[in-house]
Each structure stands twice: as C-alpha cells, then as structure tokens.
Coordinates of C-alpha atoms and ligand atoms in Angstrom, one line a residue:
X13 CA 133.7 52.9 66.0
X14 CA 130.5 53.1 67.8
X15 CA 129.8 55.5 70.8
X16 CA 127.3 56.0 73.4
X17 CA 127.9 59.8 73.2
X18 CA 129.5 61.8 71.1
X19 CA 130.1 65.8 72.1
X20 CA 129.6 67.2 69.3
X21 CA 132.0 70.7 68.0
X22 CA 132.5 72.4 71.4
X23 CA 136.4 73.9 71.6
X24 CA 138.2 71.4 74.1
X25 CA 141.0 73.0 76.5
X26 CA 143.7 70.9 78.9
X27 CA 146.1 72.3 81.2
X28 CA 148.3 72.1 77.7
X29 CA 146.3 73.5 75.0
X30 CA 143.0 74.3 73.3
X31 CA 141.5 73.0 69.8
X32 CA 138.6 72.2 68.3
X33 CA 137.5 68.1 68.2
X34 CA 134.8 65.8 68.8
X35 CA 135.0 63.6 72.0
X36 CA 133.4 60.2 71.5
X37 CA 132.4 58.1 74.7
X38 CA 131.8 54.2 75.3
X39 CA 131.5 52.9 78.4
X40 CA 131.6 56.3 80.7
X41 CA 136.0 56.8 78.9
X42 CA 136.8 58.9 76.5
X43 CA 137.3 56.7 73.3
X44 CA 137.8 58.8 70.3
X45 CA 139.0 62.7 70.0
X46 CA 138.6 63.7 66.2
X47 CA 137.0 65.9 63.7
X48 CA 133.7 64.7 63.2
X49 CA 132.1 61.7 65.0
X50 CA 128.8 60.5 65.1
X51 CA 126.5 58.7 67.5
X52 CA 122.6 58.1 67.9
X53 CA 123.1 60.6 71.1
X54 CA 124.8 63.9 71.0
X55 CA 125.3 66.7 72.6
X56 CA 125.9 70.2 70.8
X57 CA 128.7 72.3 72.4
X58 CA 129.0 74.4 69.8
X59 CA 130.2 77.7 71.1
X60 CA 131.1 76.0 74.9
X61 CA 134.5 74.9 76.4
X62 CA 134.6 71.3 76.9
X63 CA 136.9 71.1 79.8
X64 CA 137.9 68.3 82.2
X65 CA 135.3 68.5 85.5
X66 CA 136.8 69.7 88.3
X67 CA 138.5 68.1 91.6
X68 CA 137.4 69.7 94.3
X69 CA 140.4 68.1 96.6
X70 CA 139.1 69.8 99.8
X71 CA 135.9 69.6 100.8
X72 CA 134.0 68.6 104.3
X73 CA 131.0 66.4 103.8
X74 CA 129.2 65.3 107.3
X75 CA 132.0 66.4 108.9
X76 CA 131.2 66.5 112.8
X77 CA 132.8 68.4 115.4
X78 CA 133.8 68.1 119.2
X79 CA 131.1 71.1 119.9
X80 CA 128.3 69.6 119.0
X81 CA 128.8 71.1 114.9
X82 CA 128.2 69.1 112.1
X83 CA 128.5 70.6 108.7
X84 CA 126.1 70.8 106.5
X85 CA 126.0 69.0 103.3
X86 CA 125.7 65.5 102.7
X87 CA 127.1 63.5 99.6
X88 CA 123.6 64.6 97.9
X89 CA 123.2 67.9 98.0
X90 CA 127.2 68.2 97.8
X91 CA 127.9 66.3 95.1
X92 CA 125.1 68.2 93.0
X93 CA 126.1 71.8 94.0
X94 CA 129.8 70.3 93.0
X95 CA 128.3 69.3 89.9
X96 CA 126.5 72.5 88.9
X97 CA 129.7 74.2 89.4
X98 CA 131.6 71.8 86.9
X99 CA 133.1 69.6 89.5
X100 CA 132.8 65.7 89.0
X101 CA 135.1 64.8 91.7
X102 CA 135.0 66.0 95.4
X103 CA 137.8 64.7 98.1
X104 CA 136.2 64.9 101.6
X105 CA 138.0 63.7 104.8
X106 CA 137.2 61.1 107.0
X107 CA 137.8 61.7 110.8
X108 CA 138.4 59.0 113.3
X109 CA 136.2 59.9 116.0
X110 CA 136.6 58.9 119.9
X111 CA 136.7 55.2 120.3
X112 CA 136.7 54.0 116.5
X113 CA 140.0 52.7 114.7
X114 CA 140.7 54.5 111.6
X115 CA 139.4 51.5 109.4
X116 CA 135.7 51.8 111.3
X117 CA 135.9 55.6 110.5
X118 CA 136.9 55.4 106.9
X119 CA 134.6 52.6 106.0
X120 CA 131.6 54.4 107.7
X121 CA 132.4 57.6 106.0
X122 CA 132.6 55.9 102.8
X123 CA 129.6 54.0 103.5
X124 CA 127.5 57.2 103.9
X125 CA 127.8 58.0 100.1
X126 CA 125.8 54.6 99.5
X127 CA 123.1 55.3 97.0
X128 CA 123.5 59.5 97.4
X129 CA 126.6 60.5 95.3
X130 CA 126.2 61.7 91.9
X131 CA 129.7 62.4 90.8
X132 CA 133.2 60.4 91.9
X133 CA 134.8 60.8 95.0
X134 CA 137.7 59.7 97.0
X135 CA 138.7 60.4 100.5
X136 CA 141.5 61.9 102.6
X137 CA 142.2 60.4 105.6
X138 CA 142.7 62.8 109.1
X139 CA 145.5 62.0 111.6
X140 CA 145.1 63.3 114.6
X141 CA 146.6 60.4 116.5
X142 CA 149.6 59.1 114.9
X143 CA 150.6 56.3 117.3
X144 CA 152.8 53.4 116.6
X145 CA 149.9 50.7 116.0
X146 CA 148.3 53.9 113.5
X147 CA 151.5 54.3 111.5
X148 CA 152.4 50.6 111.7
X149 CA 149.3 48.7 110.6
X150 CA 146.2 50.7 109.5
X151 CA 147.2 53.0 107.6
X152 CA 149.6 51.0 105.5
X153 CA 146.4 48.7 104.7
X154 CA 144.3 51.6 104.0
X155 CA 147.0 52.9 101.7
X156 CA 146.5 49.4 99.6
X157 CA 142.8 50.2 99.9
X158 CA 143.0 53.5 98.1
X159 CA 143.4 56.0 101.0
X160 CA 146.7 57.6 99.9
X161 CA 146.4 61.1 101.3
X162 CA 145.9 62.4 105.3
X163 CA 145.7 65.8 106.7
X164 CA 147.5 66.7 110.0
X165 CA 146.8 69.8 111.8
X166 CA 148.8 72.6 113.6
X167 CA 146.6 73.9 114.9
X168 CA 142.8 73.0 117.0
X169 CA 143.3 71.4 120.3
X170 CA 141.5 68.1 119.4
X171 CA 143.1 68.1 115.9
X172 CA 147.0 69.5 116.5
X173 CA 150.4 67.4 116.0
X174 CA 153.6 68.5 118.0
X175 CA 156.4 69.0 116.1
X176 CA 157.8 65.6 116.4
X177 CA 154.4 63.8 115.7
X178 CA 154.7 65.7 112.3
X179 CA 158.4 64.4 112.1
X180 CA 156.5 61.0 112.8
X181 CA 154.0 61.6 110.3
X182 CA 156.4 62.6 107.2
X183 CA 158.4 59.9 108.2
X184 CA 155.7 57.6 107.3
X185 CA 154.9 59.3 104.2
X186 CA 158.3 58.8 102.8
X187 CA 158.2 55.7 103.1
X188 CA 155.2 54.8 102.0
X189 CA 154.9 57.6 99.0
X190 CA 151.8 59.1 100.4
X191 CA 150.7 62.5 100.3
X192 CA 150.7 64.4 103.5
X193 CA 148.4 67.3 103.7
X194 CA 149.2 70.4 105.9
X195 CA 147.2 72.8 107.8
X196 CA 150.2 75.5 109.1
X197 CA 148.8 77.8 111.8
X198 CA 150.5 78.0 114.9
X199 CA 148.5 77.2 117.8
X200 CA 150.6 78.9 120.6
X201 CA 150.0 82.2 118.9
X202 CA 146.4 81.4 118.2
X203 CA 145.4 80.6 121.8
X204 CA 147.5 83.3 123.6
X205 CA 146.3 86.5 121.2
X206 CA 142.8 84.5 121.9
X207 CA 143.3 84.7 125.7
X208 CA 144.1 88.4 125.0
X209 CA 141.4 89.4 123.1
X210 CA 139.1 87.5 125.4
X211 CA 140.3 89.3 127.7
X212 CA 139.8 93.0 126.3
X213 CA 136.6 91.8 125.5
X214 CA 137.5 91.7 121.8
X215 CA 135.0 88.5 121.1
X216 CA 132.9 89.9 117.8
X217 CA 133.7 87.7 114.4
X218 CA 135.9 90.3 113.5
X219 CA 138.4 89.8 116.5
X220 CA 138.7 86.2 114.7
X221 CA 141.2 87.3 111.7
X222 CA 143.4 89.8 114.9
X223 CA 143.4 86.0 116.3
X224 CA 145.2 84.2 113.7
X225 CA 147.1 87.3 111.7
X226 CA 149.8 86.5 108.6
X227 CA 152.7 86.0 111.1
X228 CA 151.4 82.7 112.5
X229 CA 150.7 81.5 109.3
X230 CA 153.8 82.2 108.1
X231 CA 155.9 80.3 111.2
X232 CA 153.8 77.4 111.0
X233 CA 154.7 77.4 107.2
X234 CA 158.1 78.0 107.6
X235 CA 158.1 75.1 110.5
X236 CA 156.1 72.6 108.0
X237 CA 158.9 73.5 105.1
X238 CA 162.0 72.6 107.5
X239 CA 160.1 69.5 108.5
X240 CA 159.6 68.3 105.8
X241 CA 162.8 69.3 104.2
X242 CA 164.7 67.3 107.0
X243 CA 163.0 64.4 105.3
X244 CA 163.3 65.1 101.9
X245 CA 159.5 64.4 101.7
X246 CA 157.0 66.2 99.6
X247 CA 154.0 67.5 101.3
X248 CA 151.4 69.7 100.5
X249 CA 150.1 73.0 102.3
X250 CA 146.3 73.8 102.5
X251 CA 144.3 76.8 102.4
X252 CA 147.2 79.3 102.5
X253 CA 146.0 82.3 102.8
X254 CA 148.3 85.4 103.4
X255 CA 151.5 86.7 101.7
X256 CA 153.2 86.3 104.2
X257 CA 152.9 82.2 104.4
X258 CA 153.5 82.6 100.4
X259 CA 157.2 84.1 100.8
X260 CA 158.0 81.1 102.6
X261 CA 156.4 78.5 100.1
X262 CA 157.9 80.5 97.0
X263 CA 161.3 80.4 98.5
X264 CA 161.0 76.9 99.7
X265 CA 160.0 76.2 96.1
X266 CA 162.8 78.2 94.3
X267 CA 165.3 75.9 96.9
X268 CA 163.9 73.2 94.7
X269 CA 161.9 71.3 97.6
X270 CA 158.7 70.0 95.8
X271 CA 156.8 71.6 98.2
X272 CA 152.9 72.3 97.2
X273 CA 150.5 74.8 98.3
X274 CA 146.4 74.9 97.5
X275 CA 144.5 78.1 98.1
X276 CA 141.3 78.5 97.8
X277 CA 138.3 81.2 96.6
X278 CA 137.9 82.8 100.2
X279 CA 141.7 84.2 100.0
X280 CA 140.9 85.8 96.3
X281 CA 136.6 87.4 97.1
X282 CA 136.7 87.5 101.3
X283 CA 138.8 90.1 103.3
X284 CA 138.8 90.7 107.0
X285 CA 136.0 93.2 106.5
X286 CA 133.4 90.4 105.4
X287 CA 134.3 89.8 109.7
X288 CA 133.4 93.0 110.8
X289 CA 129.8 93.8 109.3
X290 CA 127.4 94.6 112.0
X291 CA 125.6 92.0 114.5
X292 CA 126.8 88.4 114.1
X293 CA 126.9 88.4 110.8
X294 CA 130.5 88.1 110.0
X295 CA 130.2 84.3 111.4
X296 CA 129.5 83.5 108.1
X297 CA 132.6 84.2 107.1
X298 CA 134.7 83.2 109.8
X299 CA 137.0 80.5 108.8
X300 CA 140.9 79.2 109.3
X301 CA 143.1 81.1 108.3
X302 CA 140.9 84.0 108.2
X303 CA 140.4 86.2 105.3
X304 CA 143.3 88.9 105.2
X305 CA 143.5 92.6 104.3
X306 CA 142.2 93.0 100.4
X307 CA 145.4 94.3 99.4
X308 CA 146.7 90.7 100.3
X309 CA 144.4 89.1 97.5
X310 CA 146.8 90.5 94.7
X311 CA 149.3 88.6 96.1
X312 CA 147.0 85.4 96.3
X313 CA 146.7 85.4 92.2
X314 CA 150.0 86.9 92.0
X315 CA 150.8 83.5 93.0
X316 CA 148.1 81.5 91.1
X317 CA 149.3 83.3 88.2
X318 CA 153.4 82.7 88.9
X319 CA 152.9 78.8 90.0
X320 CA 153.5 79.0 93.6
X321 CA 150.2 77.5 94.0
X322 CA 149.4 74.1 92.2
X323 CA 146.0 73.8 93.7
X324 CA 142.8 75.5 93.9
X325 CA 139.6 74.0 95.9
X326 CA 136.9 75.0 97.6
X327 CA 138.0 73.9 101.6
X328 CA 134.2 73.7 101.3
X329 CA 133.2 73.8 105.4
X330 CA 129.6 74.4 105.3
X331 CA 127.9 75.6 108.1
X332 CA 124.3 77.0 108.0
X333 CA 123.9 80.8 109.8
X334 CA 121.2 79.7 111.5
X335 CA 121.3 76.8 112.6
X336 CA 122.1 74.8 116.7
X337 CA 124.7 72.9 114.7
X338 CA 125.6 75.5 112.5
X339 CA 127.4 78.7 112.9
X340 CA 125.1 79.4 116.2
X341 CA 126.1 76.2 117.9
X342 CA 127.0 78.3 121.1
X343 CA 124.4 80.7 120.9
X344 CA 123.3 83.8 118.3
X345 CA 126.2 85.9 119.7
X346 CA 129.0 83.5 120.4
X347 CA 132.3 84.7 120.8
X348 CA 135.0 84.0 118.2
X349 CA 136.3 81.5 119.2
X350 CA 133.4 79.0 120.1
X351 CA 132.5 79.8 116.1
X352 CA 132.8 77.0 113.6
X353 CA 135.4 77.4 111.3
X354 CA 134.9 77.3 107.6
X355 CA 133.0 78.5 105.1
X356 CA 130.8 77.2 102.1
X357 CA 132.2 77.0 98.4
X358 CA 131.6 73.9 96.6
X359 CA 129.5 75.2 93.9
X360 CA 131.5 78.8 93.2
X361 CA 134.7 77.7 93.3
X362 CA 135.2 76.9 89.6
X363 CA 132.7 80.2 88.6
X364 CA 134.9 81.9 90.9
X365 CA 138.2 81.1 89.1
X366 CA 136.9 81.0 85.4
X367 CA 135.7 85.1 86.3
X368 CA 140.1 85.3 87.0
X369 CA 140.2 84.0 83.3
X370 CA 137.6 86.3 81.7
X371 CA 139.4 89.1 83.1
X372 CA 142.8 87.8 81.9
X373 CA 144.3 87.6 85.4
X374 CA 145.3 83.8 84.8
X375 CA 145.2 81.7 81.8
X376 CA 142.4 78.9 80.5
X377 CA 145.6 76.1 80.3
X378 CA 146.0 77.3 84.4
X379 CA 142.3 77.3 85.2
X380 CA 142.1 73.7 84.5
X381 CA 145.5 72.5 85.6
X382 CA 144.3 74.3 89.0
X383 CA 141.2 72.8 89.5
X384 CA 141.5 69.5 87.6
X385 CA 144.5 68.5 86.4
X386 CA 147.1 69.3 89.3
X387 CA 145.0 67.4 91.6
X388 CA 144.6 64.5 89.8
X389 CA 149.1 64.2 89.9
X390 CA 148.8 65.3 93.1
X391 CA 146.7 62.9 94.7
X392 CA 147.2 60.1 92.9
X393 CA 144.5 60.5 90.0
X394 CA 146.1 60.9 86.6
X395 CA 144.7 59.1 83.9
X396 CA 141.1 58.4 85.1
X397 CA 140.5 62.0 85.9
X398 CA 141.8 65.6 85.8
X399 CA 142.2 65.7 81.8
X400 CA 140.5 65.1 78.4
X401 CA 142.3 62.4 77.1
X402 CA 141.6 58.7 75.0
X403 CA 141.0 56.6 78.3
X404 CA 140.6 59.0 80.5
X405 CA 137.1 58.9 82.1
X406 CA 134.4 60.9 80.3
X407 CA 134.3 63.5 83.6
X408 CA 133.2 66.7 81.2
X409 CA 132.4 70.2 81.8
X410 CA 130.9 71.9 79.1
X411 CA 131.2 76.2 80.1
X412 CA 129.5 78.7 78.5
X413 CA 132.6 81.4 78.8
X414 CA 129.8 84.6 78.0
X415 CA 127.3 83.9 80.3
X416 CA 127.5 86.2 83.1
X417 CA 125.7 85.9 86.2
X418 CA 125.1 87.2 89.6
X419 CA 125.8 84.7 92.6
X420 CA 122.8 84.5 94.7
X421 CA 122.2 81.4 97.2
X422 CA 119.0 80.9 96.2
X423 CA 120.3 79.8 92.7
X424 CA 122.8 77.4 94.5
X425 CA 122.1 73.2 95.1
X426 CA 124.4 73.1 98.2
X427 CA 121.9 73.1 101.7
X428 CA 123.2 75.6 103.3
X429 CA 121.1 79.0 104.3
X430 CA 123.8 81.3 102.6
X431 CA 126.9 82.1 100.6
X432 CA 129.7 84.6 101.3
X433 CA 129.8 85.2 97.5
X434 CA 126.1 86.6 97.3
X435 CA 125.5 89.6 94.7
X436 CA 129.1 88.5 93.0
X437 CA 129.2 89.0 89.4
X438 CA 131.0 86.5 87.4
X439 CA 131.2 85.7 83.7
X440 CA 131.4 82.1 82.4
X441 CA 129.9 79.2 83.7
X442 CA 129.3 75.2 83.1
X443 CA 125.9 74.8 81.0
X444 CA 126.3 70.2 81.0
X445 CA 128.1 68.4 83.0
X446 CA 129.1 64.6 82.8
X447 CA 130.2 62.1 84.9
X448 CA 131.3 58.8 83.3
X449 CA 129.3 59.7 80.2
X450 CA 126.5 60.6 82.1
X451 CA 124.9 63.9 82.2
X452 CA 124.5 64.6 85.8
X453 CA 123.5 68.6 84.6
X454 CA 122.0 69.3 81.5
X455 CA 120.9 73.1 81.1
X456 CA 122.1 74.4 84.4
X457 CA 119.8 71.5 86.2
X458 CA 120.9 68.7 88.1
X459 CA 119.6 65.8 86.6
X460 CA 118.1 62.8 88.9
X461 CA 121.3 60.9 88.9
X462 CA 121.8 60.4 92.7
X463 CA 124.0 56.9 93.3
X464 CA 125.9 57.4 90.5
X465 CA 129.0 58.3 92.4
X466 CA 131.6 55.9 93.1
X467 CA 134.1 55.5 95.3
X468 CA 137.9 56.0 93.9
X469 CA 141.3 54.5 94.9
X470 CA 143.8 56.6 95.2
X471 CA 147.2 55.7 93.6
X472 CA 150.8 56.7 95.0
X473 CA 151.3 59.8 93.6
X474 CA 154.6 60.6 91.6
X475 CA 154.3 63.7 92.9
X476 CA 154.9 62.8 96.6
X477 CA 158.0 60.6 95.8
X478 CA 161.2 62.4 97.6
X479 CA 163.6 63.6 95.1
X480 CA 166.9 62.9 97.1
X481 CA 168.4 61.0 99.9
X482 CA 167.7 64.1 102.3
X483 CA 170.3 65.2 104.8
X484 CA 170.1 62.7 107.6
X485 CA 172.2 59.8 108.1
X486 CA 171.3 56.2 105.7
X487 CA 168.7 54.5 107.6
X488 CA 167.4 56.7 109.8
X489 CA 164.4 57.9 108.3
Ligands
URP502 O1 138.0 77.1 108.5 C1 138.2 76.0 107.9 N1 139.1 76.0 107.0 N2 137.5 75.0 108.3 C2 137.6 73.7 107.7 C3 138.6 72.9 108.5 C4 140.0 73.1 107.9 O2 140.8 73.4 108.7 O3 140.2 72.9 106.8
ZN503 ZN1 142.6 73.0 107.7
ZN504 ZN1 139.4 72.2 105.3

C-alpha cells in the first residue's frame, strides 16, 4: 500500500493501551498500523508518544460580551496555540446575540473561521432563550446541520435559565439525543453575597471566589442532577471546580445516572490566592467558578484519577490584562464583579495534564481518554477523531515525555498579554503535530498552515441517549 506519510517507530498510546507500530497515512486517515511501513515522506518519532491530538471541548473564540468584552483570540492565533499544545480539535460556542435567530449566529460564527483555522473545529451552540419557536424549529435543523451540543447557564443575568426553562431544555434534548451542556452556579447566592460584599466594600479580585464559594456550586449541581434525573436525560456538567460540587456528581454517578462532569487545568494549578496578590492583578485569574482553596485541588485529581470526571479542557476564556475589552473593560481597578470571567488555557492544557502523568498522579490510557478520546463519545466525534485508529483521521500528537520546560507566555502562540501558569514547570510536551496528515507543528513551530481547518458535524452522541423510561408518566416528556 502506498502512503503519503508514514510515522515512522514512535510508541503509540490510546485510552486502551500502548505499543510500538508504524502509522501509515493517505488522504489526511489513518490507513495502515503495522511494524514497518515505508513512504517517500516520514517522520522519525523514535523515542516520542504518538498520541491522538487533543479536543479541546471548551473553548471561547471571539466570544463577545454585554459589557463591551470581547475575548481575545481569534480562530488563528487559537487554533495555533491549540496546536502547539497537541490539540487538533477546538469546540468554541456560538452565542445568539440581540436581534439575530440562532441560525444567523451560528452560520456567522462559523463563517469567521474562513481561511484562519488550522486544526478542525466544531461548535456548541448557547441557549439563553429557549422559547417555543427555538426548541421547535431551529434547533432541530441545526441538529441535522451538525450542531449537536448547547450550553445553558445558571448563572449570569443575560445568560441564566430558571429552573423550568432547564426542564424545557432537557426536555428537548431527550428527545432529540443531544448533549446538553451545564454551567451549575447558583445565581441567587451569587448576586446576594455580591450585594454584601459590595457593600462592606469587599470589591478587590479576591472578594470574587468569597462570591461564588463551594456551596453554590454544589446546590446548582445537585439542582442540575435532579433535573435531569426527572428526565432520564444525560447531560454534561462544566468546569466543576470544588469538592463540594464533586460529592454530588460522584453520588449521582454511583446512582447509575450517566451524568458527566469536565474540569479543567484552573481547578488543578490556580487557588483562591492567585485572587488575592497585590493591586489588580488577581483579575487575571478571576474566572467562574473561581479557583478554590489548594487543599481542594487533591480532590480535583482525586477525581480525574477515580473517573468522576470524563472530561478535561481548557474553558479557554481569554482576556488580555491590559486591555479596554480585556480584563480592564471597566477601568484598571474595577470591582469584582464588573471583571470578565475566564481565564486563558488553550495551549497548557494538555502540558498541564501530561506533568499529572510524569508524576504518576493519573495514567497515559487516562490522559488521552480525558483530552481526546472521551470527548470525541461525548460529543458526537468517535471515529474521525479522539483515537489512533485505521480510519480514524490522521489528528497526531507526537510528545516528547522528557522534555521539561518552564511555562512562560512569551513562549506561547495564543494573543493574549499573559498566562496564569507562568514560571510552571512541566515535563513532557508535543514536539509535531498533525492535522489530517498535515504537519501544522513541526519542531515546536507552527507551520504556515492557516485555512486548513474545517468545520465538523457533530453526530448524536451514544453517550447522551437516556438509559430508561425515567419516572414520569408515558408521554409526558
Ligand atoms: O469564567 C469563565 N469560565 N468564563 C467563561 C464562560 C463560562 O462560563 O464558561
Ligand atoms: Zn460556564
Ligand atoms: Zn466556558
């Protein structure tokens, strides 16, 4: 058989195993896997881990906000950071914004990748309306088109569902077999401990994370669970941060629910004292939920390490320090809560991880089911991506597991004045990356390969099919 490419002796690891093989590629798939292939173009791995590239499944690309925010990557410079950190698939969200239907906002969010991605993406969808003409006509046709995943919010006054909007919304999912993505805060709590804090003049970054604390995680959680266990509906729970919200999702799990939960590297490198360094500083670290104690990151890989968690991505929410439409877009010393929420990651989240599997906190086989493999079931992805696999695309990261390396921004591809991981030591780290059979890094460089990325469908998931009948009456869901 003839190949394009052939990678040539590097030690290839899945979320099931790892051996030695050759991975011959035609056509951008993964054609042969065998001993010793041979091609007019190779690329040594000898001595690297040819693992799948990542899915980053949560990321915001030219996401604007209602204060005048917008963050701060584009599909360019975000796809190539995702690509120097061994991602070749990123899941941004489109938003509907004020006075377009949710077909305008998806098509012009998928539009503005034209010509500037470099790896694959496909996109979630937000809901922040769900009304009858919503749930009724466009989404079901943008389900057909690929869009087969949607956030709803909690929490943020422009973004949050009540609690029978959510019953509205997993409805819908159940029906349809789409994924519904969760972000569980509870914004009652949030906006009265605000009011209070406000009011003893508590408004520094730090005052953020006393603002959202473990407890309103964990109702919101617990609220989400019920919810969607009225249904029988799988869902999935972002960004949970605190061990508190993880009690609820490991006993919702061990009552057999197929409830999922993604965390991300903020909850395992960022604590609540990352808020309270001096000046304004700690803005850069402000996000939602906040960072918690650093006794509470033992209990985040606790639970990457004993499956309560099936995803790990960046929730890459980029917002330059300084910067009108970055964190200062009310002012150099804002209060908390008139600071944008999130925090960059796209490039360190993989480095991040692979650093948990140098130091034997979690196994290679989890490492890439986190990152690649679990998303790819969960959203509707398996067998193009997540896995090295005959027909599988040719989406490769080849890691050298020995090099070690400090983080510094100035060594990072994302365009954002900062990360929160700076002076961070971490061994192992992609060397080549491919997308399709393409080398989109080669050496640690990003390679001129901008307009490469395309878009992806989305399939139903497996994953978010409901496992019973549920406890309401026939019919009424
Ligand atoms: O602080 C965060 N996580 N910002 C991004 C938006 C979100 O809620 O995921
Ligand atoms: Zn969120
Ligand atoms: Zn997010």
């Amino acid at each position: 058989m003839e190949f394009d490419l052939v990678v040539r002796g590097g030690t290839i690891a899945t979320a099931a195993d790892t051996y030695r093989a050759d991975i011959g590629i035609r056509g951008g798939r993964i054609v042969a896997i065998a001993d010793t292939l041979t091609a007019p173009r190779m690329i040594d791995a000898d001595g690297l881990l040819v693992l799948p590239g990542g899915i980053d499944s949560h990321v915001h690309i030219e996401q604007p906000g209602t204060d005048g925010s917008m963050t701060a990557d584009d599909f360019e410079s975000g796809t190539r950071a995702a690509a120097c950190g061994g991602t070749t698939t990123i899941m941004p969200f489109a938003l509907q914004t004020a006075g377009q239907s949710l077909r305008e906002s998806a098509d012009a969010y998928r539009r503005r990748a034209d010509g500037k991605a470099l790896i694959d993406f496909a996109i979630h969808l937000i809901i922040a309306d769900p009304t009858a003409q919503i749930l009724g006509q466009d989404l079901p046709a943008l389900i057909r088109d690929g869009y087969t995943s949607f956030k709803v919010y909690m929490t943020y006054d422009d973004l949050k569902l009540d609690d029978r909007q959510m019953l509205d919304v997993l409805a819908f999912a159940r029906r349809e077999g789409a994924m519904t993505m969760i972000h569980a805060e509870n914004a009652d709590c949030i906006s009265w401990l605000t009011a209070r804090l406000a009011a003893a003049g508590k408004s520094a970054p730090r005052f953020h994370c006393a603002s959202r604390p473990g407890p309103v995680e964990r109702e919101a959680t617990h609220r989400a669970v019920s919810l969607a266990e009225l249904l029988d509906v799988p869902m999935l729970l972002v960004h949970v941060s605190g061990r508190e919200a993880v009690d609820e999702i490991r006993r919702a799990q061990a009552r057999g629910l197929r409830v999922y939960a993604e965390t991300c590297p903020q909850y395992l490198f960022l604590a609540e004292d990352d808020l309270a360094v001096a000046g304004f500083r700690g803005a850069m670290a402000v996000c939602s939920p906040p960072p918690r104690e650093r006794g509470n990151q033992t209990a985040i890989w606790d639970a990457l390490t004993t499956g309560v968690f099936q995803v790990f991505s960046s929730d890459h929410s980029p917002y330059r320090y300084e910067d009108s439409r970055g964190k200062m877009v009310a002012g150099p010393n804002a209060p908390f809560w008139k600071i944008p929420n999130g925090v960059p990651g796209i490039e360190t989240r993989m480095p991040l991880l692979f650093d948990g599997v140098s130091k034997g906190r979690i196994t290679l086989q989890q490492f890439v089911a986190l990152t690649a493999t679990n998303p790819a079931r969960i959203y509707g992805l398996s067998g193009r991506k997540g896995t090295v696999a005959i027909g599988a695309d040719a989406d490769l990261a080849l890691w050298d597991p020995g090099r070690e390396r400090v983080i510094r921004n100035a060594d990072l591809h994302h365009d954002v004045d900062y990360t929160p991981y700076e002076g961070i030591a971490v061994k192992g780290w992609p060397v080549h990356v491919l997308s399709r059979g393409e080398i989109v890094v080669r050496d640690g460089q990003p390679q001129d390969r901008k307009g490469h990325g395309r878009f992806l469908r989305c399939d139903l998931p497996e994953a978010a099919r409901p496992l019973g009948a549920g406890s309401l009456p026939a019919g009424l869901v």
